[in-house]
Every structure is written in C-alpha cells, then in structure tokens.
C-alpha cells in the first residue's frame, strides 16, 4: 500500500512539475516581447459557482501575441502595459475581458458557459433549448473544415450521428445513397426517413438537389417522442434540414463567400482477371475444352482499363449575406460538374437560392421567405458494362469493321455466316460510347413562414407555413441502329431504340399552428402548441418507347394523394429540473378507405436534469447529467399506389384492343385491391442519458430503445382466384427491434495555439420478424434479394429481414470446397440445389453494428482532420464470384474471361446458392483526410482565404475478397466502385 501511495505521489509531483515547466516556458517566451513600459501583473482565475481555481486558462494581452496559462493553483503572471486589457478564456466558460488599470494583482472569476445546453435546436413545428429536449435527437452543423468533396447533402452525415446508418451511393457522381435511422421500422413499405427542408416535408426522392453549402444544420429525430409530432410518416425517423439565412444581427455590409473545389478521381482497384497471355495459356494447357478449330484473338485488351478513366471535376459556390434596410437576406448560386470514372458518365448541377427574413411591427411579425431551385443533368451509364469488362475475352480487339457497318466499328461476336450472335456478351466499350442517356431534373422548393407575436399577449405566437416542392424529371435513352447491344438485347435484330419518360411531381403544404409559452413563476414553465396541416401530392408519368415497326404499348399514369392532420404538443418544466412533453397527432390519408382513414399517434416523455440536484451538483467534474424516458407511436402509409383500397381498372394499350364488329375497343383489366388496408403502426420505448464532464469539455449521450411494428404494410402472394392479382398490398405481419446508441465528443487539448477535438459514435441495432402470415408455420418464408432471377434472401419468423437462404457448402479434407456438393439438413451430402436443402444462415445484409470516428487538430492557422466510419455483423454475398465457372469460359463459339480466384477454385459450373460466397461485410473506411491553411486579413480585417487539400476514400480495412463490402442490399454484382478522390479547395470570405 505504501509503495502504491508513493508511486501515486511521485506521479502527481511529476504532473505538477511538468505543468509548472510549461507555464515557465510560456512566461519566459512572452517576457522577451515586452516593452519598457510594461508592469508585471499576477492573479488567480476561479470558477464562479464552486470557487475552485481554473487550471490551464488562457490569459492574453488583447491585440498582441503576449500571453500565458494558469498554473496548477490557478495562478498566472505576465508583463503587460498599464493600460492593457487581459482576455481570459477556458473551455466551458465565457470569455472575459479585464482592464489592467495599473493593478498588479487581479482576481478573475469566470462564468460557466451553458451555450451547449442553451443552444436552440429545431424540432417539429418549433424550437427547443437543447438542455430542455426530452426526446432522442441530434443536431449537427456540417463540418466546414473537414469535409472534402460533398456532392450530396447526405454526404455530410456519414458516420456523424449514432443510430443513423448511411450507405453512400455507388461510384456514379450524384447517385443517391441509402439512409436508415435505427434500421427502419418497415418491411415492404418505405424505410426512408422523412426529410423536412425549411418546414416542407418532401417526398423521399433524392435530396441531391440541395447544395450542401446552403445547409446550416441537420436535426435528426430518432425516438417516438421526437418524431410523433410528424405522425404518419415518422416511423423511420425524421431529418430536419435548415438552410442558411441572413439575420438582423449581421452586418449591413454584404458578406461575400466564394468557395471552389477541383478534383481528380481514380478507380481504387481492378478486378483480378486473366491477362491476354494468361488467358491464351489456359487454352494451350487444356484446362478449357474448346474445338480444335476455335481460335483466340490476336489482341491484348485490358477491358477494365478501356472502360475506366481518370475523372476530373470542379465546383463553384458564391453566396452574399447581409441586411438591406433592416431586411436580412441571403443569395447563393452554385455550379458542379463531376465526371465519373466510367467513360461517358457525368453529373452537373446548377443551384440558386435566395432568402429574406424581414421583421415588422417592432419585431412582432417575422416573415421568412426561402426559394431554392436546381437543374441537374446527368449522363448515367449501365453497370452491365462493368460485368462485361470483367468477363469479355481479353484477346479480342475493341474495334472491328463488319459488312454493312454492323456494330458501328466495334468488335462483336459473329457466327460462321457473318451474322451477330444474340446470346453473346456486348462489347463493354461500345455499350458506354454508343448508348446516350440523359436524365434532366428541374426542381424548385420554397416556403413562406409567418410568425406573429400577438400585441399585448406576447406569450402567444401564431404561425403559418406555405410551401411547395415541384419536380420534373425527364429520362432519355438513345441507341442507334446496328449498335452491338441492339443484337444482344431489345429486339436482338439490330434495330435501335429511343426511350423517353417524362415524370412530374408536385407537393403543396399548408401548416397553421399556435405556440403559447408562459413562465408561471421562476420554477414553473409551460408551453403548448396546436395546429392543422394540409398536404397534396400529385404525380404524372408519360413514357414513350420508339422502335422501328414496333407499336408503343406504354401508358401514361397520373394520381393524387392528400394528407390532413391535426396535432398538438404540451411541455411542462419544473425548476429547469423536471421536464415533461406530450404530443398527439391525428392523420388522415386518402390512401385508405373512409373507415380506416384516420390514425392517431400519441407520445409521452420525461426528462430529469440530475445536475440541478444539490447532491449531484457537488460532484465537481460533472457538468451535465440528464435522464430521459419516452414512449410513443408513429405511423406508416407509404406503400405502392395511391389507392390500394379501391377497385380500379387498367385500360389496354393501342396494341391490345379487342375487335367488336367493325370497331376495335379498349379493354379494362381489374386490379387487385384490399378494401381493409390500414395504417402500419410502430410503438417505441426509449431511455437516454445526456452527460457532460469538465464544463462539457467531454460530452455525449447514451440511448437504448425497444420498438414494435404491427400491421406491417406488405406485398404478399395470395391464392389464385382470391383476388384479381396474385400479389397484393395489405396489412400482414409484425416486427420488433431494439438497439443501443452511444455518442462521445471531447476536446483533449485547447490552448492559445492548439486545439484538438475528437468525436465518435457507436450503434447496435437489431430487427426481428415476429409475424409474417395469417397462419405462420415453421417452414414459411418470403423470398427476396433477387439477382438474375436468383433469390438469395428471405423474410422469416424469428429472423432479421433479408437473411440469406443458401446451400451449405461441403468441403474436402484439404479444406477446399467440393463442387456441387452440399450438406443437407439431416447432415448427409446432397447434390440437389433445391429450397428443401437450403438452410437459414442467420446472417443478414442489414447492419447491426456501425460506428463513426472523426478528429480535428488546429495549430494557429493550420488545420488537419480525419473522418472515418465502419460496420460489422453484416454479410455480403459475392455474386461476382459465384457466377463464374470454367464452363463459362467457352461455349457455343464464345469465349469469356475468368478471375484468377475462380480458375484456382476450379468449379466447372456456376454455384449461385453456395454459402461459400457469403462473406463478412465488416470494414472500416477512411472517408476523408484534410490539411488546410488559412490566410487572414488579406486586404482588410474581414477578408480571409483558406486553402485545403483532401483525399477521400483513401483506404478500406476489410477481409472481404471483393472490391468494397459497403453494399446496402448485401449482393455484390457489377458494382460501380466508389472512386478515390483528391480535392484542392479554396474558400474566400470578404
């Protein structure tokens, strides 16, 4: 014991000596810069509440580089002019300025800065102090310094929020990813979260039209207490996006910001297939059986290098913020052009927006007007070209000329008569260069929010929000006559095609609500909100297919959906210690019959600020501790068509008329329907703990939840003759989920020149199906996860959705897989690839564990940051390997390449359902590494320029044998790899 005590004392003395040495160095270095008129000033810095000394506080002479830090006893000493002002600061406290005034001894008291708790966060139909929030919510601002290239808004959220799993889009620039909050609560219905942009709930289409540079904050609502106010669409969580605006507190002089990014992107790796020489060798060695008269080509073509390229991109954004005649405004424009690493792939976006925020009648009437518009033009490409490049014979040339200009100058597989082979693979280069695709999306979103604080009764606010979201998407595809792909697809006779689809969507919303806030006395505070909302969704689609001498059978479609809602919320706070929240929302959807139209979604939540209790307040290191518990219900109605309860009919096309006498009449086909379809309902229990230490120098949260979803909206097969279809949208099935979320942030170092921040989050979440059919049996399941007509996954009672359903591979004594041999349920060896011999693997593509890490270090004008995220517990089926075999290398006069791994494996036939190809999808990815430098006071005090270099997708740590295991559906097939991108960024403010 004595020895341990001695060691502890030595360590304590060592720390004290080190701190004193550090203070000495600072003091000595600052003394060198003093002028002859300086006096020596000493003093002590203490905490205003506890009276404890503050160790390591920064004490600087204002407008100079002279400064020091307080020692182990909170003392400081430095030389300063007699008329100087000292600036004293420390994390968790408000910065204080103290005039020296010829005083040589100062006693400085720092006030606690409760900004972290008093920060206002946006919630549904209002705002709340972060310290008063009772629900599980997270509000973050995009990291302006450590972000790299962000093409879409969701890029700013990757790995940043516990409970939110974002799988980015593929390598195509502008592609939308998948966002899941707590894994999603539905099975067949939409699992995307509700997106609310400046008070306008938008349909769950891609949010790529929003320029990430225009976003001020993201607020993620996760539990039912936070989301129930949105009722019918909140089962999968809510993401509230608030865009940047001007403010009255800003300068009347315009503040201008210009930012630009210049990028270079490359494919991280190539799929390992045989080179041309290696390919010729396997024919010579007899590994491949081919007729003696079959001849390989004379070329040496690396097809993957032919379809991939080094891609370049540039982005430019300009914004002007200011106040004109007491009217705050913000105007922004943006342009982005990014090539994909696949040839012919490109994405362009033009953005524009403006916002006005005037106030009238002595700030009693506030108006926010926001309008944003975008034009997106993308040239997508087929990922089938990736699969073709992997498998195309490397001894064949890219270009070849044939009689009649067949193939338009590209190599094709021809038979002995000189005619194209219809069952052959398409030349991948021709597929990219001859197929012209253009997707154009024009979109505008805007709103006008009015807040009137009633004169003479200022506790009551009347609010109205008028909003719209208008979108038009035109998709065009043109393939000329004689193109190689027109002999292997479409009509397989060389006739080209033209496809046009014109889709229009409108979304209008009217929200009116009243907010009442009252401090009854210093200890009792109440707030109440009640409102009404109307929303109208309309869409039309008009497809057209043109093929020579072929009648177009495409049919236009149009429909409209209405949502009506009444909602309310009540909050009560006692002494800023006990917090209570109750909400209720009633929603009516025209998707359901009048008998089932209304759904009601309540929630209750309690919060207990333990740090307001004296017995907790005395724990000096603890600065915040709040316990939260909640229960609530949310709904879901977003499945399939707009009227699944009505008996509707589909009219026939011009090519399917029926002759009746001298007339050709249109026919009407009845559609399947369920008159009793109703709301899907999710109930969630949540318990959480918000914590902070050392004046919130360390802070975070812990949440646990349990969720039950009943009356799942599902697509199920029904017995023949029981309806007008064999597959019906109806309510059937239940599901439950549970999870744990942990978030931690801290600032280990904060001095005059240095600041180091670090944050991380970890999530565990699991879903299980508890009911699937009216009568469930042990062997009942629903197939899903289809690729090339092969179903690899199932939904089954007691299992996670999208569980793999495969054949158990048998292995030899040497550990190698035995082709075509599997272990049956009784333990015997079988060669029959039937569902009866498949087993439930217990392994799903859904991710149960995921996490994110980020760190940021600044030294004077330098900054350095790293972001990363990862997951484990999920699985990926390597279909790219499963579909390869020796028999596929040659057949019917057509030769194909094979990977080195497949050649070594030696399977003669494809093994589509072998669990040999099911692999762990665990990974950690370094998303972004950034190094920047800021130049201040370029030509005046408000001008600055930051230059930064960043690298994205720089490395992946994983045991997965494929290119990238981050695949949402868990099936790796013809995957367009996410590129490795290097970015030079400039950011100018003046």
mmCIF file of C-alpha atoms in Angstrom, residues 678-953:
data_model
loop_
_atom_site.group_PDB
_atom_site.id
_atom_site.type_symbol
_atom_site.label_atom_id
_atom_site.label_comp_id
_atom_site.label_asym_id
_atom_site.label_seq_id
_atom_site.Cartn_x
_atom_site.Cartn_y
_atom_site.Cartn_z
ATOM 1 C CA UNK A 678 -54.979 0.496 -42.959
ATOM 2 C CA UNK A 679 -52.156 2.216 -41.098
ATOM 3 C CA UNK A 680 -48.984 0.429 -40.126
ATOM 4 C CA UNK A 681 -48.169 1.438 -36.539
ATOM 5 C CA UNK A 682 -44.842 1.495 -34.691
ATOM 6 C CA UNK A 683 -44.577 1.802 -30.894
ATOM 7 C CA UNK A 684 -41.217 2.797 -29.427
ATOM 8 C CA UNK A 685 -39.860 2.836 -25.872
ATOM 9 C CA UNK A 686 -36.700 4.878 -25.340
ATOM 10 C CA UNK A 687 -34.415 5.637 -22.396
ATOM 11 C CA UNK A 688 -31.496 8.007 -22.684
ATOM 12 C CA UNK A 689 -28.794 9.778 -20.731
ATOM 13 C CA UNK A 690 -27.113 13.037 -21.737
ATOM 14 C CA UNK A 691 -23.841 13.715 -19.938
ATOM 15 C CA UNK A 692 -21.064 16.253 -19.745
ATOM 16 C CA UNK A 693 -17.817 16.490 -17.786
ATOM 17 C CA UNK A 694 -15.292 19.230 -17.083
ATOM 18 C CA UNK A 695 -17.613 22.058 -18.151
ATOM 19 C CA UNK A 696 -18.721 19.961 -21.106
ATOM 20 C CA UNK A 697 -15.211 19.547 -22.364
ATOM 21 C CA UNK A 698 -16.321 15.934 -22.600
ATOM 22 C CA UNK A 699 -19.967 15.336 -23.511
ATOM 23 C CA UNK A 700 -22.243 12.848 -25.210
ATOM 24 C CA UNK A 701 -25.320 10.671 -24.877
ATOM 25 C CA UNK A 702 -26.446 7.070 -24.431
ATOM 26 C CA UNK A 703 -29.792 5.754 -25.710
ATOM 27 C CA UNK A 704 -31.480 2.370 -25.582
ATOM 28 C CA UNK A 705 -34.740 1.587 -27.348
ATOM 29 C CA UNK A 706 -37.265 -1.139 -27.999
ATOM 30 C CA UNK A 707 -39.606 -0.922 -30.971
ATOM 31 C CA UNK A 708 -42.694 -2.886 -32.065
ATOM 32 C CA UNK A 709 -44.272 -2.555 -35.506
ATOM 33 C CA UNK A 710 -47.742 -4.038 -36.068
ATOM 34 C CA UNK A 711 -49.952 -4.446 -39.130
ATOM 35 C CA UNK A 712 -46.972 -4.286 -41.476
ATOM 36 C CA UNK A 713 -47.819 -2.939 -44.904
ATOM 37 C CA UNK A 714 -46.666 -5.816 -47.034
ATOM 38 C CA UNK A 715 -46.637 -7.191 -50.563
ATOM 39 C CA UNK A 716 -47.709 -10.811 -50.299
ATOM 40 C CA UNK A 717 -48.719 -13.579 -52.661
ATOM 41 C CA UNK A 718 -52.390 -14.574 -52.421
ATOM 42 C CA UNK A 719 -54.116 -17.788 -53.557
ATOM 43 C CA UNK A 720 -55.197 -17.872 -57.185
ATOM 44 C CA UNK A 721 -58.794 -16.744 -57.621
ATOM 45 C CA UNK A 722 -58.995 -14.953 -54.272
ATOM 46 C CA UNK A 723 -58.330 -11.543 -55.873
ATOM 47 C CA UNK A 724 -57.668 -10.001 -59.255
ATOM 48 C CA UNK A 725 -53.936 -10.415 -58.799
ATOM 49 C CA UNK A 726 -51.520 -12.969 -57.381
ATOM 50 C CA UNK A 727 -49.685 -10.334 -55.297
ATOM 51 C CA UNK A 728 -51.459 -7.900 -53.030
ATOM 52 C CA UNK A 729 -50.669 -4.862 -50.868
ATOM 53 C CA UNK A 730 -52.192 -5.489 -47.456
ATOM 54 C CA UNK A 731 -51.578 -5.435 -43.701
ATOM 55 C CA UNK A 732 -49.947 -8.593 -42.501
ATOM 56 C CA UNK A 733 -47.048 -9.270 -40.179
ATOM 57 C CA UNK A 734 -45.330 -7.795 -37.129
ATOM 58 C CA UNK A 735 -41.729 -6.883 -36.418
ATOM 59 C CA UNK A 736 -39.738 -5.782 -33.401
ATOM 60 C CA UNK A 737 -36.393 -4.096 -32.962
ATOM 61 C CA UNK A 738 -34.039 -2.998 -30.253
ATOM 62 C CA UNK A 739 -30.822 -1.078 -30.046
ATOM 63 C CA UNK A 740 -28.163 0.855 -28.188
ATOM 64 C CA UNK A 741 -26.608 4.161 -29.262
ATOM 65 C CA UNK A 742 -23.562 5.815 -27.773
ATOM 66 C CA UNK A 743 -22.028 9.179 -28.689
ATOM 67 C CA UNK A 744 -18.931 10.823 -27.211
ATOM 68 C CA UNK A 745 -17.152 14.081 -28.031
ATOM 69 C CA UNK A 746 -14.258 15.776 -26.331
ATOM 70 C CA UNK A 747 -11.571 18.409 -26.559
ATOM 71 C CA UNK A 748 -8.377 16.899 -25.100
ATOM 72 C CA UNK A 749 -6.280 19.993 -25.907
ATOM 73 C CA UNK A 750 -7.239 23.658 -26.061
ATOM 74 C CA UNK A 751 -4.535 26.292 -25.689
ATOM 75 C CA UNK A 752 -3.704 29.614 -27.262
ATOM 76 C CA UNK A 753 -2.345 27.967 -30.423
ATOM 77 C CA UNK A 754 -3.537 24.365 -30.255
ATOM 78 C CA UNK A 755 -6.967 22.771 -30.293
ATOM 79 C CA UNK A 756 -7.700 19.094 -30.725
ATOM 80 C CA UNK A 757 -11.239 17.758 -30.909
ATOM 81 C CA UNK A 758 -12.304 14.164 -31.250
ATOM 82 C CA UNK A 759 -15.727 12.552 -31.522
ATOM 83 C CA UNK A 760 -17.131 9.122 -32.089
ATOM 84 C CA UNK A 761 -20.355 7.189 -32.044
ATOM 85 C CA UNK A 762 -21.350 3.557 -31.892
ATOM 86 C CA UNK A 763 -24.679 1.895 -32.670
ATOM 87 C CA UNK A 764 -26.105 -1.548 -32.120
ATOM 88 C CA UNK A 765 -29.475 -2.269 -33.698
ATOM 89 C CA UNK A 766 -31.349 -5.449 -34.495
ATOM 90 C CA UNK A 767 -34.732 -6.209 -36.060
ATOM 91 C CA UNK A 768 -36.659 -9.465 -35.924
ATOM 92 C CA UNK A 769 -39.816 -10.564 -37.742
ATOM 93 C CA UNK A 770 -42.409 -11.881 -35.282
ATOM 94 C CA UNK A 771 -45.337 -12.455 -37.659
ATOM 95 C CA UNK A 772 -45.405 -12.863 -41.419
ATOM 96 C CA UNK A 773 -48.675 -14.503 -42.478
ATOM 97 C CA UNK A 774 -52.193 -15.039 -41.187
ATOM 98 C CA UNK A 775 -51.145 -18.515 -40.103
ATOM 99 C CA UNK A 776 -47.404 -18.930 -39.682
ATOM 100 C CA UNK A 777 -45.603 -22.244 -39.850
ATOM 101 C CA UNK A 778 -42.014 -23.134 -39.083
ATOM 102 C CA UNK A 779 -41.185 -23.553 -42.760
ATOM 103 C CA UNK A 780 -42.962 -20.452 -44.101
ATOM 104 C CA UNK A 781 -40.929 -17.589 -45.534
ATOM 105 C CA UNK A 782 -40.988 -14.937 -48.242
ATOM 106 C CA UNK A 783 -38.215 -14.832 -50.819
ATOM 107 C CA UNK A 784 -36.364 -11.604 -51.530
ATOM 108 C CA UNK A 785 -32.892 -10.391 -52.555
ATOM 109 C CA UNK A 786 -33.204 -11.343 -56.216
ATOM 110 C CA UNK A 787 -30.380 -11.045 -58.725
ATOM 111 C CA UNK A 788 -30.637 -12.503 -62.237
ATOM 112 C CA UNK A 789 -33.825 -14.332 -61.114
ATOM 113 C CA UNK A 790 -31.957 -15.991 -58.254
ATOM 114 C CA UNK A 791 -33.463 -15.270 -54.813
ATOM 115 C CA UNK A 792 -30.705 -15.270 -52.218
ATOM 116 C CA UNK A 793 -32.522 -13.895 -49.151
ATOM 117 C CA UNK A 794 -35.749 -14.461 -47.244
ATOM 118 C CA UNK A 795 -38.012 -12.849 -44.667
ATOM 119 C CA UNK A 796 -38.802 -15.400 -41.970
ATOM 120 C CA UNK A 797 -40.289 -15.536 -38.470
ATOM 121 C CA UNK A 798 -37.650 -15.126 -35.780
ATOM 122 C CA UNK A 799 -35.039 -13.845 -38.229
ATOM 123 C CA UNK A 800 -33.655 -10.480 -39.253
ATOM 124 C CA UNK A 801 -35.164 -9.231 -42.533
ATOM 125 C CA UNK A 802 -33.074 -10.053 -45.606
ATOM 126 C CA UNK A 803 -31.496 -13.139 -44.044
ATOM 127 C CA UNK A 804 -29.512 -15.192 -46.561
ATOM 128 C CA UNK A 805 -31.096 -18.538 -47.523
ATOM 129 C CA UNK A 806 -28.409 -20.722 -49.124
ATOM 130 C CA UNK A 807 -26.959 -24.179 -49.598
ATOM 131 C CA UNK A 808 -24.381 -25.276 -47.032
ATOM 132 C CA UNK A 809 -21.164 -25.941 -48.945
ATOM 133 C CA UNK A 810 -19.359 -29.234 -48.348
ATOM 134 C CA UNK A 811 -15.549 -29.177 -48.102
ATOM 135 C CA UNK A 812 -12.895 -31.783 -48.671
ATOM 136 C CA UNK A 813 -10.183 -32.842 -46.254
ATOM 137 C CA UNK A 814 -7.885 -30.256 -47.832
ATOM 138 C CA UNK A 815 -10.326 -27.505 -46.870
ATOM 139 C CA UNK A 816 -11.312 -26.782 -50.457
ATOM 140 C CA UNK A 817 -14.996 -26.586 -51.489
ATOM 141 C CA UNK A 818 -16.404 -29.635 -53.257
ATOM 142 C CA UNK A 819 -18.192 -28.568 -56.407
ATOM 143 C CA UNK A 820 -21.924 -29.269 -56.428
ATOM 144 C CA UNK A 821 -21.874 -30.965 -53.018
ATOM 145 C CA UNK A 822 -23.816 -29.605 -50.101
ATOM 146 C CA UNK A 823 -24.702 -30.627 -46.582
ATOM 147 C CA UNK A 824 -28.399 -31.397 -46.294
ATOM 148 C CA UNK A 825 -30.498 -30.721 -43.187
ATOM 149 C CA UNK A 826 -30.000 -34.293 -41.986
ATOM 150 C CA UNK A 827 -26.212 -33.963 -42.266
ATOM 151 C CA UNK A 828 -25.872 -36.058 -45.415
ATOM 152 C CA UNK A 829 -24.208 -34.910 -48.639
ATOM 153 C CA UNK A 830 -26.534 -33.891 -51.458
ATOM 154 C CA UNK A 831 -26.092 -32.577 -54.984
ATOM 155 C CA UNK A 832 -29.644 -31.284 -55.404
ATOM 156 C CA UNK A 833 -29.886 -27.485 -55.446
ATOM 157 C CA UNK A 834 -33.448 -27.188 -54.142
ATOM 158 C CA UNK A 835 -35.045 -24.994 -51.490
ATOM 159 C CA UNK A 836 -35.582 -28.101 -49.380
ATOM 160 C CA UNK A 837 -31.827 -28.438 -48.999
ATOM 161 C CA UNK A 838 -31.198 -24.769 -48.262
ATOM 162 C CA UNK A 839 -30.835 -23.511 -44.712
ATOM 163 C CA UNK A 840 -31.450 -20.261 -42.894
ATOM 164 C CA UNK A 841 -27.962 -18.886 -42.397
ATOM 165 C CA UNK A 842 -28.881 -16.445 -39.615
ATOM 166 C CA UNK A 843 -26.735 -13.901 -41.470
ATOM 167 C CA UNK A 844 -28.326 -10.781 -42.935
ATOM 168 C CA UNK A 845 -27.287 -7.895 -45.155
ATOM 169 C CA UNK A 846 -28.729 -5.474 -42.607
ATOM 170 C CA UNK A 847 -26.036 -3.872 -40.477
ATOM 171 C CA UNK A 848 -26.372 -4.454 -36.700
ATOM 172 C CA UNK A 849 -23.182 -2.663 -35.599
ATOM 173 C CA UNK A 850 -21.830 0.549 -37.075
ATOM 174 C CA UNK A 851 -19.726 3.438 -35.885
ATOM 175 C CA UNK A 852 -18.086 6.704 -36.889
ATOM 176 C CA UNK A 853 -14.911 8.492 -35.813
ATOM 177 C CA UNK A 854 -13.583 11.955 -36.520
ATOM 178 C CA UNK A 855 -10.784 14.115 -35.211
ATOM 179 C CA UNK A 856 -9.680 17.636 -35.939
ATOM 180 C CA UNK A 857 -6.441 19.376 -34.965
ATOM 181 C CA UNK A 858 -5.660 23.079 -35.380
ATOM 182 C CA UNK A 859 -2.370 24.853 -34.802
ATOM 183 C CA UNK A 860 -2.501 28.588 -35.349
ATOM 184 C CA UNK A 861 -3.598 28.875 -38.981
ATOM 185 C CA UNK A 862 -3.132 25.207 -39.854
ATOM 186 C CA UNK A 863 -5.875 22.583 -39.574
ATOM 187 C CA UNK A 864 -5.841 18.833 -40.065
ATOM 188 C CA UNK A 865 -8.775 16.436 -39.905
ATOM 189 C CA UNK A 866 -9.683 12.790 -40.437
ATOM 190 C CA UNK A 867 -13.143 11.208 -40.773
ATOM 191 C CA UNK A 868 -13.953 7.523 -40.910
ATOM 192 C CA UNK A 869 -16.801 5.087 -40.448
ATOM 193 C CA UNK A 870 -17.285 1.344 -40.354
ATOM 194 C CA UNK A 871 -19.594 -1.551 -39.574
ATOM 195 C CA UNK A 872 -19.560 -5.217 -38.618
ATOM 196 C CA UNK A 873 -22.046 -8.036 -38.164
ATOM 197 C CA UNK A 874 -23.492 -7.728 -41.678
ATOM 198 C CA UNK A 875 -22.794 -10.066 -44.598
ATOM 199 C CA UNK A 876 -22.215 -9.754 -48.330
ATOM 200 C CA UNK A 877 -22.818 -12.391 -50.987
ATOM 201 C CA UNK A 878 -20.065 -12.231 -53.615
ATOM 202 C CA UNK A 879 -22.241 -12.912 -56.637
ATOM 203 C CA UNK A 880 -19.457 -11.626 -58.876
ATOM 204 C CA UNK A 881 -17.527 -14.785 -57.926
ATOM 205 C CA UNK A 882 -20.481 -17.159 -57.655
ATOM 206 C CA UNK A 883 -21.467 -16.639 -61.298
ATOM 207 C CA UNK A 884 -18.020 -17.605 -62.623
ATOM 208 C CA UNK A 885 -17.113 -21.113 -63.738
ATOM 209 C CA UNK A 886 -14.888 -22.980 -66.163
ATOM 210 C CA UNK A 887 -17.820 -23.857 -68.408
ATOM 211 C CA UNK A 888 -18.481 -20.147 -68.793
ATOM 212 C CA UNK A 889 -15.036 -19.592 -70.299
ATOM 213 C CA UNK A 890 -16.078 -21.254 -73.547
ATOM 214 C CA UNK A 891 -19.433 -22.186 -75.040
ATOM 215 C CA UNK A 892 -21.066 -22.124 -78.474
ATOM 216 C CA UNK A 893 -18.102 -20.419 -80.092
ATOM 217 C CA UNK A 894 -17.930 -17.657 -77.498
ATOM 218 C CA UNK A 895 -15.008 -17.246 -75.125
ATOM 219 C CA UNK A 896 -15.121 -15.342 -71.839
ATOM 220 C CA UNK A 897 -12.576 -14.340 -69.240
ATOM 221 C CA UNK A 898 -12.437 -15.628 -65.679
ATOM 222 C CA UNK A 899 -10.953 -14.375 -62.435
ATOM 223 C CA UNK A 900 -7.781 -15.921 -61.064
ATOM 224 C CA UNK A 901 -9.601 -16.968 -57.902
ATOM 225 C CA UNK A 902 -12.354 -18.736 -59.873
ATOM 226 C CA UNK A 903 -9.780 -20.507 -62.029
ATOM 227 C CA UNK A 904 -7.957 -21.765 -58.952
ATOM 228 C CA UNK A 905 -11.253 -22.839 -57.379
ATOM 229 C CA UNK A 906 -11.933 -24.947 -60.466
ATOM 230 C CA UNK A 907 -15.743 -25.104 -60.387
ATOM 231 C CA UNK A 908 -16.945 -26.266 -63.764
ATOM 232 C CA UNK A 909 -20.457 -24.806 -63.254
ATOM 233 C CA UNK A 910 -21.827 -21.713 -61.533
ATOM 234 C CA UNK A 911 -22.781 -22.178 -57.865
ATOM 235 C CA UNK A 912 -25.291 -19.410 -57.351
ATOM 236 C CA UNK A 913 -26.541 -20.538 -53.939
ATOM 237 C CA UNK A 914 -23.410 -21.812 -52.200
ATOM 238 C CA UNK A 915 -22.678 -20.214 -48.829
ATOM 239 C CA UNK A 916 -19.011 -20.443 -49.793
ATOM 240 C CA UNK A 917 -19.526 -16.998 -51.337
ATOM 241 C CA UNK A 918 -21.168 -15.487 -48.256
ATOM 242 C CA UNK A 919 -18.600 -13.289 -46.536
ATOM 243 C CA UNK A 920 -18.393 -10.889 -43.627
ATOM 244 C CA UNK A 921 -19.119 -7.313 -44.667
ATOM 245 C CA UNK A 922 -17.119 -5.795 -41.784
ATOM 246 C CA UNK A 923 -14.987 -2.804 -42.725
ATOM 247 C CA UNK A 924 -13.515 0.490 -41.602
ATOM 248 C CA UNK A 925 -13.164 3.213 -44.186
ATOM 249 C CA UNK A 926 -11.070 6.373 -44.077
ATOM 250 C CA UNK A 927 -13.624 8.705 -45.622
ATOM 251 C CA UNK A 928 -11.646 11.899 -45.691
ATOM 252 C CA UNK A 929 -8.259 13.316 -44.726
ATOM 253 C CA UNK A 930 -7.869 17.094 -44.967
ATOM 254 C CA UNK A 931 -4.983 19.533 -44.472
ATOM 255 C CA UNK A 932 -5.724 23.258 -44.638
ATOM 256 C CA UNK A 933 -4.179 26.673 -44.060
ATOM 257 C CA UNK A 934 -5.990 29.986 -43.511
ATOM 258 C CA UNK A 935 -4.689 33.397 -44.589
ATOM 259 C CA UNK A 936 -6.304 36.155 -42.512
ATOM 260 C CA UNK A 937 -6.580 39.903 -43.167
ATOM 261 C CA UNK A 938 -5.806 39.715 -46.876
ATOM 262 C CA UNK A 939 -6.785 43.322 -47.616
ATOM 263 C CA UNK A 940 -8.921 44.164 -44.577
ATOM 264 C CA UNK A 941 -9.786 42.623 -41.206
ATOM 265 C CA UNK A 942 -12.820 40.721 -42.536
ATOM 266 C CA UNK A 943 -11.115 39.074 -45.518
ATOM 267 C CA UNK A 944 -9.671 35.572 -45.343
ATOM 268 C CA UNK A 945 -8.668 32.735 -47.627
ATOM 269 C CA UNK A 946 -8.448 29.067 -46.725
ATOM 270 C CA UNK A 947 -6.676 26.555 -48.952
ATOM 271 C CA UNK A 948 -7.033 22.850 -48.303
ATOM 272 C CA UNK A 949 -6.067 19.536 -49.821
ATOM 273 C CA UNK A 950 -8.079 16.430 -49.088
ATOM 274 C CA UNK A 951 -8.143 12.774 -50.056
ATOM 275 C CA UNK A 952 -11.369 10.747 -49.921
ATOM 276 C CA UNK A 953 -11.990 7.013 -49.844
#
